Amino acid sequence: MATACITGASSGIGREFAVQLSKMGYNLVLVSRDVKELKKLAAGLNTRCSIIPCDLSDEKACIRLAYKLRKYRLSVLINNAGFGDIGNFHQTSLQKDLDMINVNVKAVHILTKKLLPGFIRRNCGYILNVASCAGLLPGGPYMASYYATKAYITSMTCAIHEELKEAGSRVRISILCPGPVSTNFNRVANVRFSLPGIPASFCVRYALKQMFRGKMVIIPTLPIKAVVTASRFVPRNMMLAMTSKQQQRKQ
Ligand SMILES: NC(=O)c1ccc[n+]([C@@H]2O[C@H](COP(=O)([O-])OP(=O)(O)OC[C@H]3O[C@@H](n4cnc5c(N)ncnc54)[C@H](OP(=O)(O)O)[C@@H]3O)[C@@H](O)[C@H]2O)c1
């Protein structure tokens, strides 16, 4: 039976990935800090679930996690855990920024780096890095660090996607770039969405369908696709001013 690992499975989008992949028959490896929530989730699923508690803001813990995951010979890796923060760059907490960089960037980098060779050796499988539409825009005033972390993930993932394609590999790597999704994200980031969030169930259903098709950039909704496409033609400073307006409505 194939196995999928999901980071940040205790809540929101990650939890929904666990539910939908389990329904597809995957055994799961569930990762996050909140073991109680992971156990509750596992109890409601019909496939085998292993729980690995891990604080992904800790680099050494991420490396240990990567070693533990090797034995599962994963068919699917969903690098989903992440969080944001809002406010003027000069006023937000440096420690929170550094934790965010560790979780949103370093953990995704480490797990992709350490586990991709196994996928390549087996010449199959899927890695999905959960970024955000924030990662496809020139920058996000008042959420500067969050947008920057997601831009790193989109850049890294697209580059690896091309390397795998040029090598003729059957391994697929994608990025998921949604706009607002109704989860705990807002509470953690202290934001109010300026647009209504889509249900996590819809976001994940769409993401899995496109991931299994090997699509590189996955954007679940038309309005966000339109914004991302338009951003290629709008001068950078205008795009920043427009994003700033949206961001200010979130505070
Ligand atoms: N919701 C949105 O509007 C939206 C839009 C675009 C992209 N995204 C991205 O989607 C992903 C999932 O977010 P969500 O919306 O589902 O938010 P969420 O409901 O707050 O879930 C975040 C998940 O990340 C995990 N996490 C956070 N810090 C962690 C750490 N230090 N170590 C291990 N796990 C950690 C949390 O688990 P524990 O607390 O149990 O550790 C939780 O399971 C994030 O990468 C986010 O940036 C969200």
PDB file of C-alpha atoms and ligand atoms in Angstrom:
ATOM      1  CA  MET A   1       0.000   0.000   0.000  1.00  0.00           C
ATOM      2  CA  ALA A   2       1.361   3.469  -0.944  1.00  0.00           C
ATOM      3  CA  THR A   3       2.247   5.946   1.782  1.00  0.00           C
ATOM      4  CA  ALA A   4       1.832   9.728   1.869  1.00  0.00           C
ATOM      5  CA  CYS A   5       3.406  12.124   4.375  1.00  0.00           C
ATOM      6  CA  ILE A   6       1.721  15.406   5.224  1.00  0.00           C
ATOM      7  CA  THR A   7       3.357  18.092   7.332  1.00  0.00           C
ATOM      8  CA  GLY A   8       1.022  20.394   9.245  1.00  0.00           C
ATOM      9  CA  ALA A   9      -1.675  17.701   9.232  1.00  0.00           C
ATOM     10  CA  SER A  10      -3.202  18.821  12.540  1.00  0.00           C
ATOM     11  CA  SER A  11      -5.294  21.608  11.006  1.00  0.00           C
ATOM     12  CA  GLY A  12      -6.760  23.254   7.898  1.00  0.00           C
ATOM     13  CA  ILE A  13      -5.372  22.349   4.480  1.00  0.00           C
ATOM     14  CA  GLY A  14      -3.022  19.667   5.850  1.00  0.00           C
ATOM     15  CA  ARG A  15      -5.802  17.923   7.747  1.00  0.00           C
ATOM     16  CA  GLU A  16      -7.906  17.903   4.562  1.00  0.00           C
ATOM     17  CA  PHE A  17      -5.003  16.385   2.575  1.00  0.00           C
ATOM     18  CA  ALA A  18      -4.902  13.617   5.185  1.00  0.00           C
ATOM     19  CA  VAL A  19      -8.653  12.971   4.925  1.00  0.00           C
ATOM     20  CA  GLN A  20      -8.724  12.912   1.107  1.00  0.00           C
ATOM     21  CA  LEU A  21      -5.521  10.869   0.643  1.00  0.00           C
ATOM     22  CA  SER A  22      -6.743   8.354   3.220  1.00  0.00           C
ATOM     23  CA  LYS A  23     -10.049   8.042   1.295  1.00  0.00           C
ATOM     24  CA  MET A  24      -7.933   7.307  -1.819  1.00  0.00           C
ATOM     25  CA  GLY A  25      -6.352   4.397   0.092  1.00  0.00           C
ATOM     26  CA  TYR A  26      -3.006   5.909   1.130  1.00  0.00           C
ATOM     27  CA  ASN A  27      -1.416   5.007   4.435  1.00  0.00           C
ATOM     28  CA  LEU A  28      -0.335   8.229   6.097  1.00  0.00           C
ATOM     29  CA  VAL A  29       2.527   9.728   8.050  1.00  0.00           C
ATOM     30  CA  LEU A  30       1.144  12.725   9.906  1.00  0.00           C
ATOM     31  CA  VAL A  31       3.532  15.439  11.109  1.00  0.00           C
ATOM     32  CA  SER A  32       3.020  18.531  13.272  1.00  0.00           C
ATOM     33  CA  ARG A  33       3.546  19.695  16.870  1.00  0.00           C
ATOM     34  CA  ASP A  34       0.019  19.002  18.142  1.00  0.00           C
ATOM     35  CA  VAL A  35       0.011  15.233  18.732  1.00  0.00           C
ATOM     36  CA  LYS A  36      -3.435  15.318  20.340  1.00  0.00           C
ATOM     37  CA  GLU A  37      -4.990  16.715  17.146  1.00  0.00           C
ATOM     38  CA  LEU A  38      -3.052  14.243  14.987  1.00  0.00           C
ATOM     39  CA  LYS A  39      -4.311  11.328  17.106  1.00  0.00           C
ATOM     40  CA  LYS A  40      -7.897  12.631  16.851  1.00  0.00           C
ATOM     41  CA  LEU A  41      -7.504  12.864  13.074  1.00  0.00           C
ATOM     42  CA  ALA A  42      -5.945   9.399  12.781  1.00  0.00           C
ATOM     43  CA  ALA A  43      -8.763   7.861  14.838  1.00  0.00           C
ATOM     44  CA  GLY A  44     -11.299   8.960  12.203  1.00  0.00           C
ATOM     45  CA  LEU A  45      -9.385   7.593   9.181  1.00  0.00           C
ATOM     46  CA  ASN A  46      -9.612   4.116   7.690  1.00  0.00           C
ATOM     47  CA  THR A  47      -6.007   3.638   6.523  1.00  0.00           C
ATOM     48  CA  ARG A  48      -2.882   3.115   8.655  1.00  0.00           C
ATOM     49  CA  CYS A  49      -1.552   6.348  10.187  1.00  0.00           C
ATOM     50  CA  SER A  50       1.845   6.906  11.784  1.00  0.00           C
ATOM     51  CA  ILE A  51       2.255  10.044  13.842  1.00  0.00           C
ATOM     52  CA  ILE A  52       5.579  11.857  14.034  1.00  0.00           C
ATOM     53  CA  PRO A  53       5.584  14.880  16.347  1.00  0.00           C
ATOM     54  CA  CYS A  54       7.979  17.517  15.023  1.00  0.00           C
ATOM     55  CA  ASP A  55       8.604  21.218  15.497  1.00  0.00           C
ATOM     56  CA  LEU A  56       9.586  22.144  11.957  1.00  0.00           C
ATOM     57  CA  SER A  57      11.077  25.450  13.110  1.00  0.00           C
ATOM     58  CA  ASP A  58      13.949  23.373  14.549  1.00  0.00           C
ATOM     59  CA  GLU A  59      16.474  22.593  11.803  1.00  0.00           C
ATOM     60  CA  LYS A  60      17.941  19.553  13.564  1.00  0.00           C
ATOM     61  CA  ALA A  61      14.444  18.129  14.159  1.00  0.00           C
ATOM     62  CA  CYS A  62      13.728  18.525  10.420  1.00  0.00           C
ATOM     63  CA  ILE A  63      16.846  16.583   9.512  1.00  0.00           C
ATOM     64  CA  ARG A  64      15.922  13.842  12.009  1.00  0.00           C
ATOM     65  CA  LEU A  65      12.411  13.789  10.509  1.00  0.00           C
ATOM     66  CA  ALA A  66      13.842  13.373   6.997  1.00  0.00           C
ATOM     67  CA  TYR A  67      15.853  10.333   8.158  1.00  0.00           C
ATOM     68  CA  LYS A  68      12.783   8.819   9.856  1.00  0.00           C
ATOM     69  CA  LEU A  69      10.725   9.334   6.690  1.00  0.00           C
ATOM     70  CA  ARG A  70      13.184   7.488   4.441  1.00  0.00           C
ATOM     71  CA  LYS A  71      12.033   4.101   5.672  1.00  0.00           C
ATOM     72  CA  TYR A  72       8.461   4.738   4.482  1.00  0.00           C
ATOM     73  CA  ARG A  73       9.502   4.901   0.783  1.00  0.00           C
ATOM     74  CA  LEU A  74       6.937   7.669   0.316  1.00  0.00           C
ATOM     75  CA  SER A  75       4.801   7.877  -2.812  1.00  0.00           C
ATOM     76  CA  VAL A  76       3.542  11.338  -1.867  1.00  0.00           C
ATOM     77  CA  LEU A  77       5.099  14.125   0.212  1.00  0.00           C
ATOM     78  CA  ILE A  78       2.978  17.173   1.006  1.00  0.00           C
ATOM     79  CA  ASN A  79       5.111  19.959   2.482  1.00  0.00           C
ATOM     80  CA  ASN A  80       2.190  21.916   3.866  1.00  0.00           C
ATOM     81  CA  ALA A  81       3.048  23.265   7.355  1.00  0.00           C
ATOM     82  CA  GLY A  82       3.370  27.025   7.450  1.00  0.00           C
ATOM     83  CA  PHE A  83       2.129  30.258   8.936  1.00  0.00           C
ATOM     84  CA  GLY A  84       2.097  34.017   8.378  1.00  0.00           C
ATOM     85  CA  ASP A  85       2.247  37.282  10.250  1.00  0.00           C
ATOM     86  CA  ILE A  86       0.940  40.761   9.483  1.00  0.00           C
ATOM     87  CA  GLY A  87       2.242  44.251  10.195  1.00  0.00           C
ATOM     88  CA  ASN A  88       4.892  46.766   9.191  1.00  0.00           C
ATOM     89  CA  PHE A  89       8.196  45.003   8.585  1.00  0.00           C
ATOM     90  CA  HIS A  90      10.002  47.227  11.112  1.00  0.00           C
ATOM     91  CA  GLN A  91       7.454  46.457  13.828  1.00  0.00           C
ATOM     92  CA  THR A  92       6.800  42.711  13.533  1.00  0.00           C
ATOM     93  CA  SER A  93       8.724  40.266  15.716  1.00  0.00           C
ATOM     94  CA  LEU A  94      12.150  39.160  14.454  1.00  0.00           C
ATOM     95  CA  GLN A  95      11.793  35.853  16.308  1.00  0.00           C
ATOM     96  CA  LYS A  96       8.424  35.163  14.634  1.00  0.00           C
ATOM     97  CA  ASP A  97       9.983  36.013  11.233  1.00  0.00           C
ATOM     98  CA  LEU A  98      12.873  33.628  11.862  1.00  0.00           C
ATOM     99  CA  ASP A  99      10.499  30.853  12.959  1.00  0.00           C
ATOM    100  CA  MET A 100       8.445  31.518   9.826  1.00  0.00           C
ATOM    101  CA  ILE A 101      11.542  31.285   7.625  1.00  0.00           C
ATOM    102  CA  ASN A 102      12.443  28.029   9.387  1.00  0.00           C
ATOM    103  CA  VAL A 103       8.994  26.452   8.910  1.00  0.00           C
ATOM    104  CA  ASN A 104       7.944  27.917   5.533  1.00  0.00           C
ATOM    105  CA  VAL A 105      11.372  27.778   3.862  1.00  0.00           C
ATOM    106  CA  LYS A 106      14.034  25.741   5.654  1.00  0.00           C
ATOM    107  CA  ALA A 107      11.837  22.771   6.573  1.00  0.00           C
ATOM    108  CA  VAL A 108      10.476  22.524   3.001  1.00  0.00           C
ATOM    109  CA  HIS A 109      14.011  22.851   1.631  1.00  0.00           C
ATOM    110  CA  ILE A 110      15.419  20.191   3.976  1.00  0.00           C
ATOM    111  CA  LEU A 111      12.626  17.642   3.425  1.00  0.00           C
ATOM    112  CA  THR A 112      12.667  18.139  -0.360  1.00  0.00           C
ATOM    113  CA  LYS A 113      16.470  17.918  -0.478  1.00  0.00           C
ATOM    114  CA  LYS A 114      16.718  14.821   1.720  1.00  0.00           C
ATOM    115  CA  LEU A 115      13.743  12.883   0.295  1.00  0.00           C
ATOM    116  CA  LEU A 116      13.864  13.731  -3.426  1.00  0.00           C
ATOM    117  CA  PRO A 117      16.826  11.360  -4.078  1.00  0.00           C
ATOM    118  CA  GLY A 118      14.685   8.410  -2.875  1.00  0.00           C
ATOM    119  CA  PHE A 119      11.835   9.458  -5.186  1.00  0.00           C
ATOM    120  CA  ILE A 120      14.333   9.761  -8.073  1.00  0.00           C
ATOM    121  CA  ARG A 121      15.825   6.314  -7.348  1.00  0.00           C
ATOM    122  CA  ARG A 122      12.352   4.764  -7.367  1.00  0.00           C
ATOM    123  CA  ASN A 123      11.501   6.921 -10.420  1.00  0.00           C
ATOM    124  CA  CYS A 124       7.993   7.633  -9.205  1.00  0.00           C
ATOM    125  CA  GLY A 125       5.989   9.695  -6.760  1.00  0.00           C
ATOM    126  CA  TYR A 126       4.747  13.189  -6.126  1.00  0.00           C
ATOM    127  CA  ILE A 127       5.983  16.087  -4.009  1.00  0.00           C
ATOM    128  CA  LEU A 128       3.609  18.988  -3.431  1.00  0.00           C
ATOM    129  CA  ASN A 129       4.967  22.119  -1.788  1.00  0.00           C
ATOM    130  CA  VAL A 130       2.214  24.314  -0.407  1.00  0.00           C
ATOM    131  CA  ALA A 131       3.146  27.902  -1.208  1.00  0.00           C
ATOM    132  CA  SER A 132       0.478  30.575  -1.805  1.00  0.00           C
ATOM    133  CA  CYS A 133      -0.524  33.019  -4.527  1.00  0.00           C
ATOM    134  CA  ALA A 134       1.660  35.327  -2.367  1.00  0.00           C
ATOM    135  CA  GLY A 135       4.630  33.437  -3.785  1.00  0.00           C
ATOM    136  CA  LEU A 136       3.734  34.399  -7.363  1.00  0.00           C
ATOM    137  CA  LEU A 137       3.419  38.153  -6.743  1.00  0.00           C
ATOM    138  CA  PRO A 138       6.275  40.689  -6.599  1.00  0.00           C
ATOM    139  CA  GLY A 139       5.930  41.255  -2.836  1.00  0.00           C
ATOM    140  CA  GLY A 140       3.381  41.765  -0.083  1.00  0.00           C
ATOM    141  CA  PRO A 141       3.519  45.008   1.869  1.00  0.00           C
ATOM    142  CA  TYR A 142       2.471  44.412   5.510  1.00  0.00           C
ATOM    143  CA  MET A 143       3.159  40.676   5.100  1.00  0.00           C
ATOM    144  CA  ALA A 144       6.651  41.111   3.670  1.00  0.00           C
ATOM    145  CA  SER A 145       8.246  38.087   5.332  1.00  0.00           C
ATOM    146  CA  TYR A 146       5.376  35.715   4.536  1.00  0.00           C
ATOM    147  CA  TYR A 147       5.305  36.685   0.831  1.00  0.00           C
ATOM    148  CA  ALA A 148       9.104  36.331   0.666  1.00  0.00           C
ATOM    149  CA  THR A 149       9.022  32.829   2.191  1.00  0.00           C
ATOM    150  CA  LYS A 150       6.424  31.713  -0.346  1.00  0.00           C
ATOM    151  CA  ALA A 151       8.383  33.271  -3.254  1.00  0.00           C
ATOM    152  CA  TYR A 152      11.368  31.113  -2.222  1.00  0.00           C
ATOM    153  CA  ILE A 153       9.225  27.968  -2.362  1.00  0.00           C
ATOM    154  CA  THR A 154       7.712  28.767  -5.767  1.00  0.00           C
ATOM    155  CA  SER A 155      11.135  29.563  -7.228  1.00  0.00           C
ATOM    156  CA  MET A 156      12.809  26.433  -5.803  1.00  0.00           C
ATOM    157  CA  THR A 157       9.954  24.106  -6.757  1.00  0.00           C
ATOM    158  CA  CYS A 158       9.651  25.367 -10.354  1.00  0.00           C
ATOM    159  CA  ALA A 159      13.407  24.936 -10.820  1.00  0.00           C
ATOM    160  CA  ILE A 160      13.315  21.342  -9.537  1.00  0.00           C
ATOM    161  CA  HIS A 161      10.259  20.630 -11.727  1.00  0.00           C
ATOM    162  CA  GLU A 162      12.283  21.642 -14.797  1.00  0.00           C
ATOM    163  CA  GLU A 163      15.344  19.623 -13.692  1.00  0.00           C
ATOM    164  CA  LEU A 164      13.174  16.491 -13.314  1.00  0.00           C
ATOM    165  CA  LYS A 165      11.558  17.114 -16.707  1.00  0.00           C
ATOM    166  CA  GLU A 166      14.928  17.552 -18.436  1.00  0.00           C
ATOM    167  CA  ALA A 167      16.198  14.338 -16.782  1.00  0.00           C
ATOM    168  CA  GLY A 168      13.158  12.417 -18.112  1.00  0.00           C
ATOM    169  CA  SER A 169      12.192  11.500 -14.528  1.00  0.00           C
ATOM    170  CA  ARG A 170       8.720  10.239 -13.704  1.00  0.00           C
ATOM    171  CA  VAL A 171       8.862  12.025 -10.335  1.00  0.00           C
ATOM    172  CA  ARG A 172       6.549  15.042 -10.243  1.00  0.00           C
ATOM    173  CA  ILE A 173       6.928  18.153  -8.066  1.00  0.00           C
ATOM    174  CA  SER A 174       4.302  20.894  -7.881  1.00  0.00           C
ATOM    175  CA  ILE A 175       3.450  24.022  -5.944  1.00  0.00           C
ATOM    176  CA  LEU A 176       0.019  24.804  -4.598  1.00  0.00           C
ATOM    177  CA  CYS A 177      -0.705  28.536  -4.748  1.00  0.00           C
ATOM    178  CA  PRO A 178      -4.166  29.278  -3.356  1.00  0.00           C
ATOM    179  CA  GLY A 179      -5.640  32.628  -2.386  1.00  0.00           C
ATOM    180  CA  PRO A 180      -7.613  32.729   0.878  1.00  0.00           C
ATOM    181  CA  VAL A 181      -8.693  29.341   2.273  1.00  0.00           C
ATOM    182  CA  SER A 182     -10.904  29.042   5.377  1.00  0.00           C
ATOM    183  CA  THR A 183      -8.606  27.529   8.032  1.00  0.00           C
ATOM    184  CA  ASN A 184      -6.858  28.554  11.256  1.00  0.00           C
ATOM    185  CA  PHE A 185      -4.355  30.570   9.192  1.00  0.00           C
ATOM    186  CA  ASN A 186      -6.065  33.899   9.956  1.00  0.00           C
ATOM    187  CA  ARG A 187      -6.091  33.344  13.696  1.00  0.00           C
ATOM    188  CA  VAL A 188      -2.392  32.459  13.696  1.00  0.00           C
ATOM    189  CA  ALA A 189      -1.409  35.358  11.389  1.00  0.00           C
ATOM    190  CA  ASN A 190      -3.787  37.778  13.072  1.00  0.00           C
ATOM    191  CA  VAL A 191      -5.423  38.752   9.765  1.00  0.00           C
ATOM    192  CA  ARG A 192      -8.902  39.162   8.311  1.00  0.00           C
ATOM    193  CA  PHE A 193      -9.214  38.113   4.665  1.00  0.00           C
ATOM    194  CA  SER A 194     -10.264  40.849   2.267  1.00  0.00           C
ATOM    195  CA  LEU A 195     -11.805  38.135   0.043  1.00  0.00           C
ATOM    196  CA  PRO A 196     -13.893  35.198   1.342  1.00  0.00           C
ATOM    197  CA  GLY A 197     -11.871  32.010   1.821  1.00  0.00           C
ATOM    198  CA  ILE A 198     -12.610  28.895  -0.229  1.00  0.00           C
ATOM    199  CA  PRO A 199     -13.265  25.640   1.710  1.00  0.00           C
ATOM    200  CA  ALA A 200     -10.108  23.610   2.394  1.00  0.00           C
ATOM    201  CA  SER A 201     -11.926  20.542   0.989  1.00  0.00           C
ATOM    202  CA  PHE A 202     -12.318  22.221  -2.439  1.00  0.00           C
ATOM    203  CA  CYS A 203      -8.732  23.515  -2.420  1.00  0.00           C
ATOM    204  CA  VAL A 204      -7.332  20.059  -1.638  1.00  0.00           C
ATOM    205  CA  ARG A 205      -9.552  18.159  -4.101  1.00  0.00           C
ATOM    206  CA  TYR A 206      -8.377  20.471  -6.889  1.00  0.00           C
ATOM    207  CA  ALA A 207      -4.756  20.329  -5.707  1.00  0.00           C
ATOM    208  CA  LEU A 208      -4.648  16.513  -5.674  1.00  0.00           C
ATOM    209  CA  LYS A 209      -6.234  16.251  -9.122  1.00  0.00           C
ATOM    210  CA  GLN A 210      -3.648  18.628 -10.609  1.00  0.00           C
ATOM    211  CA  MET A 211      -0.744  17.137  -8.621  1.00  0.00           C
ATOM    212  CA  PHE A 212      -1.475  13.656  -9.991  1.00  0.00           C
ATOM    213  CA  ARG A 213      -1.526  15.208 -13.480  1.00  0.00           C
ATOM    214  CA  GLY A 214       1.979  16.574 -12.805  1.00  0.00           C
ATOM    215  CA  LYS A 215       0.992  20.231 -13.108  1.00  0.00           C
ATOM    216  CA  MET A 216       3.776  22.554 -11.959  1.00  0.00           C
ATOM    217  CA  VAL A 217       1.801  25.527 -10.564  1.00  0.00           C
ATOM    218  CA  ILE A 218      -1.600  24.788  -9.052  1.00  0.00           C
ATOM    219  CA  ILE A 219      -4.003  27.689  -8.460  1.00  0.00           C
ATOM    220  CA  PRO A 220      -7.457  26.474  -7.398  1.00  0.00           C
ATOM    221  CA  THR A 221      -9.641  29.485  -8.304  1.00  0.00           C
ATOM    222  CA  LEU A 222     -10.207  31.660 -11.387  1.00  0.00           C
ATOM    223  CA  PRO A 223      -9.996  35.120  -9.704  1.00  0.00           C
ATOM    224  CA  ILE A 224      -6.566  34.269  -8.250  1.00  0.00           C
ATOM    225  CA  LYS A 225      -5.425  32.843 -11.627  1.00  0.00           C
ATOM    226  CA  ALA A 226      -6.517  36.148 -13.200  1.00  0.00           C
ATOM    227  CA  VAL A 227      -4.608  38.237 -10.629  1.00  0.00           C
ATOM    228  CA  VAL A 228      -1.447  36.144 -11.054  1.00  0.00           C
ATOM    229  CA  THR A 229      -1.656  36.342 -14.868  1.00  0.00           C
ATOM    230  CA  ALA A 230      -2.317  40.105 -14.770  1.00  0.00           C
ATOM    231  CA  SER A 231       0.655  40.602 -12.425  1.00  0.00           C
ATOM    232  CA  ARG A 232       2.986  39.575 -15.287  1.00  0.00           C
ATOM    233  CA  PHE A 233       1.882  42.577 -17.340  1.00  0.00           C
ATOM    234  CA  VAL A 234       1.467  45.219 -14.605  1.00  0.00           C
ATOM    235  CA  PRO A 235       4.617  47.187 -13.634  1.00  0.00           C
ATOM    236  CA  ARG A 236       6.126  45.944 -10.349  1.00  0.00           C
ATOM    237  CA  ASN A 237       5.530  49.204  -8.427  1.00  0.00           C
ATOM    238  CA  MET A 238       1.853  49.282  -9.463  1.00  0.00           C
ATOM    239  CA  MET A 239       1.418  45.644  -8.457  1.00  0.00           C
ATOM    240  CA  LEU A 240       3.012  46.372  -5.060  1.00  0.00           C
ATOM    241  CA  ALA A 241       0.627  49.306  -4.499  1.00  0.00           C
ATOM    242  CA  MET A 242      -2.376  47.142  -5.428  1.00  0.00           C
ATOM    243  CA  THR A 243      -1.248  44.296  -3.153  1.00  0.00           C
ATOM    244  CA  SER A 244      -0.669  46.836  -0.367  1.00  0.00           C
ATOM    245  CA  LYS A 245      -4.324  47.987  -0.622  1.00  0.00           C
ATOM    246  CA  GLN A 246      -5.529  44.383  -0.261  1.00  0.00           C
ATOM    247  CA  GLN A 247      -3.156  43.756   2.636  1.00  0.00           C
ATOM    248  CA  GLN A 248      -4.240  46.886   4.525  1.00  0.00           C
ATOM    249  CA  ARG A 249      -7.822  45.625   4.437  1.00  0.00           C
ATOM    250  CA  LYS A 250      -6.653  42.488   6.287  1.00  0.00           C
ATOM    251  CA  GLN A 251      -5.387  44.300   9.395  1.00  0.00           C
TER     252      GLN A 251
HETATM  253  N1  LIG B   1      -5.365  29.499   4.656  1.00  0.00           N
HETATM  254  C1  LIG B   1      -4.976  30.247   3.645  1.00  0.00           C
HETATM  255  O1  LIG B   1      -5.621  31.210   3.264  1.00  0.00           O
HETATM  256  C2  LIG B   1      -3.723  29.895   2.881  1.00  0.00           C
HETATM  257  C3  LIG B   1      -3.539  30.469   1.628  1.00  0.00           C
HETATM  258  C4  LIG B   1      -2.398  30.155   0.914  1.00  0.00           C
HETATM  259  C5  LIG B   1      -1.472  29.288   1.439  1.00  0.00           C
HETATM  260  N2  LIG B   1      -1.674  28.753   2.676  1.00  0.00           N
HETATM  261  C6  LIG B   1      -0.652  27.854   3.204  1.00  0.00           C
HETATM  262  O2  LIG B   1      -1.271  26.620   3.509  1.00  0.00           O
HETATM  263  C7  LIG B   1      -0.471  25.950   4.505  1.00  0.00           C
HETATM  264  C8  LIG B   1      -1.399  25.395   5.581  1.00  0.00           C
HETATM  265  O3  LIG B   1      -1.998  26.476   6.265  1.00  0.00           O
HETATM  266  P1  LIG B   1      -3.517  26.444   6.764  1.00  0.00           P
HETATM  267  O4  LIG B   1      -4.236  27.528   6.059  1.00  0.00           O
HETATM  268  O5  LIG B   1      -4.049  25.080   6.728  1.00  0.00           O
HETATM  269  O6  LIG B   1      -3.287  26.966   8.266  1.00  0.00           O
HETATM  270  P2  LIG B   1      -3.538  26.269   9.683  1.00  0.00           P
HETATM  271  O7  LIG B   1      -4.934  25.766   9.759  1.00  0.00           O
HETATM  272  O8  LIG B   1      -3.079  27.278  10.676  1.00  0.00           O
HETATM  273  O9  LIG B   1      -2.538  25.016   9.682  1.00  0.00           O
HETATM  274  C9  LIG B   1      -1.148  25.199   9.752  1.00  0.00           C
HETATM  275  C10 LIG B   1      -0.478  23.857  10.008  1.00  0.00           C
HETATM  276  O10 LIG B   1       0.963  24.083  10.043  1.00  0.00           O
HETATM  277  C11 LIG B   1       1.478  23.426  11.188  1.00  0.00           C
HETATM  278  N3  LIG B   1       2.640  24.124  11.740  1.00  0.00           N
HETATM  279  C12 LIG B   1       2.788  25.446  11.968  1.00  0.00           C
HETATM  280  N4  LIG B   1       3.967  25.683  12.578  1.00  0.00           N
HETATM  281  C13 LIG B   1       4.589  24.471  12.728  1.00  0.00           C
HETATM  282  C14 LIG B   1       5.811  24.040  13.283  1.00  0.00           C
HETATM  283  N5  LIG B   1       6.664  24.902  13.865  1.00  0.00           N
HETATM  284  N6  LIG B   1       6.116  22.719  13.269  1.00  0.00           N
HETATM  285  C15 LIG B   1       5.255  21.826  12.730  1.00  0.00           C
HETATM  286  N7  LIG B   1       4.060  22.173  12.176  1.00  0.00           N
HETATM  287  C16 LIG B   1       3.736  23.479  12.178  1.00  0.00           C
HETATM  288  C17 LIG B   1       0.340  23.459  12.221  1.00  0.00           C
HETATM  289  O11 LIG B   1       0.494  22.345  13.111  1.00  0.00           O
HETATM  290  P3  LIG B   1       0.818  22.451  14.694  1.00  0.00           P
HETATM  291  O12 LIG B   1       0.326  23.757  15.184  1.00  0.00           O
HETATM  292  O13 LIG B   1       0.133  21.238  15.247  1.00  0.00           O
HETATM  293  O14 LIG B   1       2.306  22.302  14.769  1.00  0.00           O
HETATM  294  C18 LIG B   1      -0.872  23.242  11.335  1.00  0.00           C
HETATM  295  O15 LIG B   1      -1.125  21.873  11.165  1.00  0.00           O
HETATM  296  C19 LIG B   1       0.557  26.964   5.007  1.00  0.00           C
HETATM  297  O16 LIG B   1       1.790  26.706   4.402  1.00  0.00           O
HETATM  298  C20 LIG B   1      -0.008  28.291   4.508  1.00  0.00           C
HETATM  299  O17 LIG B   1       0.997  29.252   4.308  1.00  0.00           O
HETATM  300  C21 LIG B   1      -2.786  29.030   3.407  1.00  0.00           C
END
